């Protein structure tokens, strides 16, 4: 385990997260326009919550090929690639951005210690451990929160999930429907 992942990384100046109905804060990701897309910002590579999300993401992406699925990592290229192979992340575009500028644009700045070490997160870690999902060689910072956004054909945010704690995972089926332009789901 790399104890440096417990250190708060450099702060980034983050915007406010976009509200449902607002234009997406960036018009593209991975060099392509954001349309009919779900953008999944992962916590650090090696995080059990990121792994649980990635496993669900692979299955939902396979079930909904009409949606563009994008996972965003702030770990190194090497650590991200190794971690993606270990958790079998597939059917998803991967964007690696160490500087976290995309995170900042979408309002995902630094979390608090309680966000990832609070009782709700620790209880969720225990639940995932019972399913065989544990911390893997971490890379990145544990202080980076996750976030998930669905963007429709017009480039508007149709759904978002900003977890109250690190163990609160997104409803990726709801995100898929919103990206296709179905009614947004209450947050």
Coordinates of C-alpha atoms in Angstrom, one line a residue:
X1 CA 0.0 0.0 0.0
X2 CA 1.2 3.5 -0.9
X3 CA 0.7 5.7 2.2
X4 CA 1.1 8.8 0.0
X5 CA -2.5 8.2 -1.2
X6 CA -3.7 9.3 2.3
X7 CA -2.0 12.7 1.9
X8 CA -4.2 15.4 0.5
X9 CA -2.9 16.0 -3.0
X10 CA -2.5 19.5 -4.4
X11 CA -5.8 21.4 -4.2
X12 CA -7.5 22.2 -7.5
X13 CA -9.7 25.2 -8.1
X14 CA -13.0 23.4 -8.8
X15 CA -16.1 25.0 -10.3
X16 CA -19.6 24.3 -8.9
X17 CA -20.9 20.9 -10.2
X18 CA -23.3 21.4 -13.1
X19 CA -27.0 21.2 -12.2
X20 CA -29.4 19.0 -14.2
X21 CA -30.6 21.0 -17.2
X22 CA -27.4 23.1 -17.5
X23 CA -25.0 22.8 -20.4
X24 CA -22.1 20.4 -19.7
X25 CA -19.1 22.3 -18.4
X26 CA -16.9 20.8 -21.1
X27 CA -18.1 20.1 -24.7
X28 CA -15.8 17.1 -25.2
X29 CA -14.0 14.3 -23.4
X30 CA -11.3 12.1 -24.9
X31 CA -11.2 14.4 -28.0
X32 CA -14.8 13.7 -29.0
X33 CA -18.0 15.7 -28.3
X34 CA -20.0 14.8 -25.2
X35 CA -23.3 13.6 -26.5
X36 CA -25.4 10.6 -25.3
X37 CA -22.6 10.1 -22.8
X38 CA -22.1 9.1 -19.2
X39 CA -19.0 10.5 -17.6
X40 CA -17.8 8.5 -14.6
X41 CA -15.1 10.1 -12.5
X42 CA -13.5 7.4 -10.5
X43 CA -11.8 7.8 -7.1
X44 CA -8.2 6.6 -7.0
X45 CA -7.0 3.5 -8.9
X46 CA -7.1 0.7 -6.4
X47 CA -10.1 2.1 -4.5
X48 CA -12.7 -0.6 -3.7
X49 CA -15.5 1.8 -4.5
X50 CA -13.9 2.6 -7.9
X51 CA -13.6 -1.2 -8.5
X52 CA -17.3 -1.8 -7.6
X53 CA -18.3 1.1 -9.9
X54 CA -16.0 -0.2 -12.7
X55 CA -17.4 -3.7 -12.5
X56 CA -21.0 -2.4 -12.8
X57 CA -19.9 0.0 -15.5
X58 CA -18.6 -2.8 -17.7
X59 CA -21.9 -4.7 -17.4
X60 CA -24.1 -1.6 -18.0
X61 CA -22.0 -0.4 -20.9
X62 CA -22.4 -3.8 -22.5
X63 CA -26.2 -3.6 -22.0
X64 CA -26.4 -0.1 -23.4
X65 CA -24.0 0.2 -26.4
X66 CA -26.0 3.2 -27.7
X67 CA -24.5 5.3 -24.8
X68 CA -20.9 6.6 -24.8
X69 CA -19.3 5.4 -21.5
X70 CA -16.3 7.4 -20.3
X71 CA -14.3 6.6 -17.2
X72 CA -12.0 9.3 -15.9
X73 CA -8.9 8.4 -13.8
X74 CA -6.4 10.7 -12.1
X75 CA -3.9 7.9 -11.4
X76 CA -0.8 7.4 -13.6
X77 CA -1.2 5.9 -17.1
X78 CA 0.6 2.7 -15.9
X79 CA -1.4 2.4 -12.7
X80 CA -4.7 3.0 -14.4
X81 CA -4.0 0.5 -17.2
X82 CA -2.9 -2.2 -14.7
X83 CA -5.9 -1.5 -12.4
X84 CA -8.3 -1.6 -15.4
X85 CA -7.0 -5.0 -16.4
X86 CA -7.2 -6.3 -12.8
X87 CA -10.9 -5.2 -12.5
X88 CA -11.7 -6.2 -16.1
X89 CA -13.0 -2.7 -17.1
X90 CA -14.2 -3.1 -20.7
X91 CA -16.6 -1.4 -23.1
X92 CA -15.6 2.0 -21.8
X93 CA -13.4 4.8 -23.0
X94 CA -10.7 5.7 -20.6
X95 CA -9.5 9.3 -20.0
X96 CA -6.4 9.6 -17.8
X97 CA -5.7 13.1 -16.5
X98 CA -3.2 13.5 -13.7
X99 CA -3.7 17.3 -13.4
X100 CA -7.5 16.8 -12.7
X101 CA -8.6 19.7 -14.8
X102 CA -11.6 17.8 -16.1
X103 CA -12.5 17.0 -12.5
X104 CA -12.2 20.7 -11.6
X105 CA -14.4 21.7 -14.6
X106 CA -17.1 19.3 -13.4
X107 CA -16.9 20.5 -9.8
X108 CA -15.1 17.6 -8.3
X109 CA -12.5 19.3 -6.0
X110 CA -11.0 17.8 -2.9
X111 CA -13.2 15.8 -0.5
X112 CA -12.9 15.7 3.3
X113 CA -11.4 13.0 5.5
X114 CA -15.0 12.1 6.7
X115 CA -16.0 11.5 3.0
X116 CA -13.7 8.5 2.7
X117 CA -13.0 7.5 6.3
X118 CA -16.4 8.2 7.9
X119 CA -18.5 5.4 9.3
X120 CA -20.7 5.1 6.2
X121 CA -17.7 4.7 3.9
X122 CA -16.0 2.2 6.3
X123 CA -19.2 0.2 6.6
X124 CA -19.4 0.1 2.7
X125 CA -15.8 -1.0 2.6
X126 CA -16.7 -3.9 4.8
X127 CA -19.6 -4.8 2.6
X128 CA -17.4 -4.8 -0.5
X129 CA -14.7 -6.9 1.3
X130 CA -17.4 -9.5 1.9
X131 CA -17.8 -9.6 -1.9
X132 CA -14.1 -9.9 -2.5
X133 CA -13.5 -6.3 -3.4
X134 CA -10.6 -4.8 -1.5
X135 CA -8.0 -2.1 -1.8
X136 CA -5.6 -2.8 -4.6
X137 CA -2.2 -1.1 -5.0
X138 CA -3.5 2.5 -4.9
X139 CA -2.4 5.3 -7.1
X140 CA -3.8 8.8 -7.0
X141 CA -5.3 10.5 -4.0
X142 CA -8.0 9.2 -1.7
X143 CA -9.1 12.8 -1.3
X144 CA -10.5 12.9 -4.9
X145 CA -14.3 12.3 -4.8
X146 CA -16.1 10.4 -7.5
X147 CA -18.9 11.8 -9.6
X148 CA -21.1 10.6 -12.4
X149 CA -22.9 12.8 -15.1
X150 CA -25.2 11.9 -18.0
X151 CA -25.1 14.2 -21.0
X152 CA -27.8 14.2 -23.7
X153 CA -27.6 14.8 -27.4
X154 CA -27.7 18.5 -27.0
X155 CA -24.8 18.5 -24.6
X156 CA -26.9 19.2 -21.5
X157 CA -26.5 17.5 -18.1
X158 CA -29.6 15.3 -17.7
X159 CA -28.6 13.4 -14.5
X160 CA -25.8 13.6 -11.9
X161 CA -24.6 11.6 -8.9
X162 CA -22.5 13.4 -6.4
X163 CA -21.9 10.9 -3.6
X164 CA -22.5 12.0 0.0
X165 CA -19.7 9.6 1.0
X166 CA -17.2 7.5 -0.9
X167 CA -19.2 4.3 -0.5
X168 CA -22.3 5.7 -2.2
X169 CA -22.2 4.4 -5.8
X170 CA -24.1 5.7 -8.8
X171 CA -27.2 4.2 -10.4
X172 CA -25.7 3.6 -13.9
X173 CA -29.0 2.4 -15.4
X174 CA -30.5 5.7 -14.5
X175 CA -27.5 7.5 -16.0
X176 CA -27.9 5.5 -19.3
X177 CA -31.6 6.4 -19.6
X178 CA -30.8 10.1 -19.0
X179 CA -28.0 10.1 -21.6
X180 CA -30.6 8.8 -24.1
X181 CA -32.9 11.7 -23.3
X182 CA -35.3 9.8 -21.1
X183 CA -36.8 11.7 -18.2
X184 CA -34.2 12.7 -15.6
X185 CA -34.3 10.7 -12.4
X186 CA -34.7 12.6 -9.1
X187 CA -31.4 13.0 -7.4

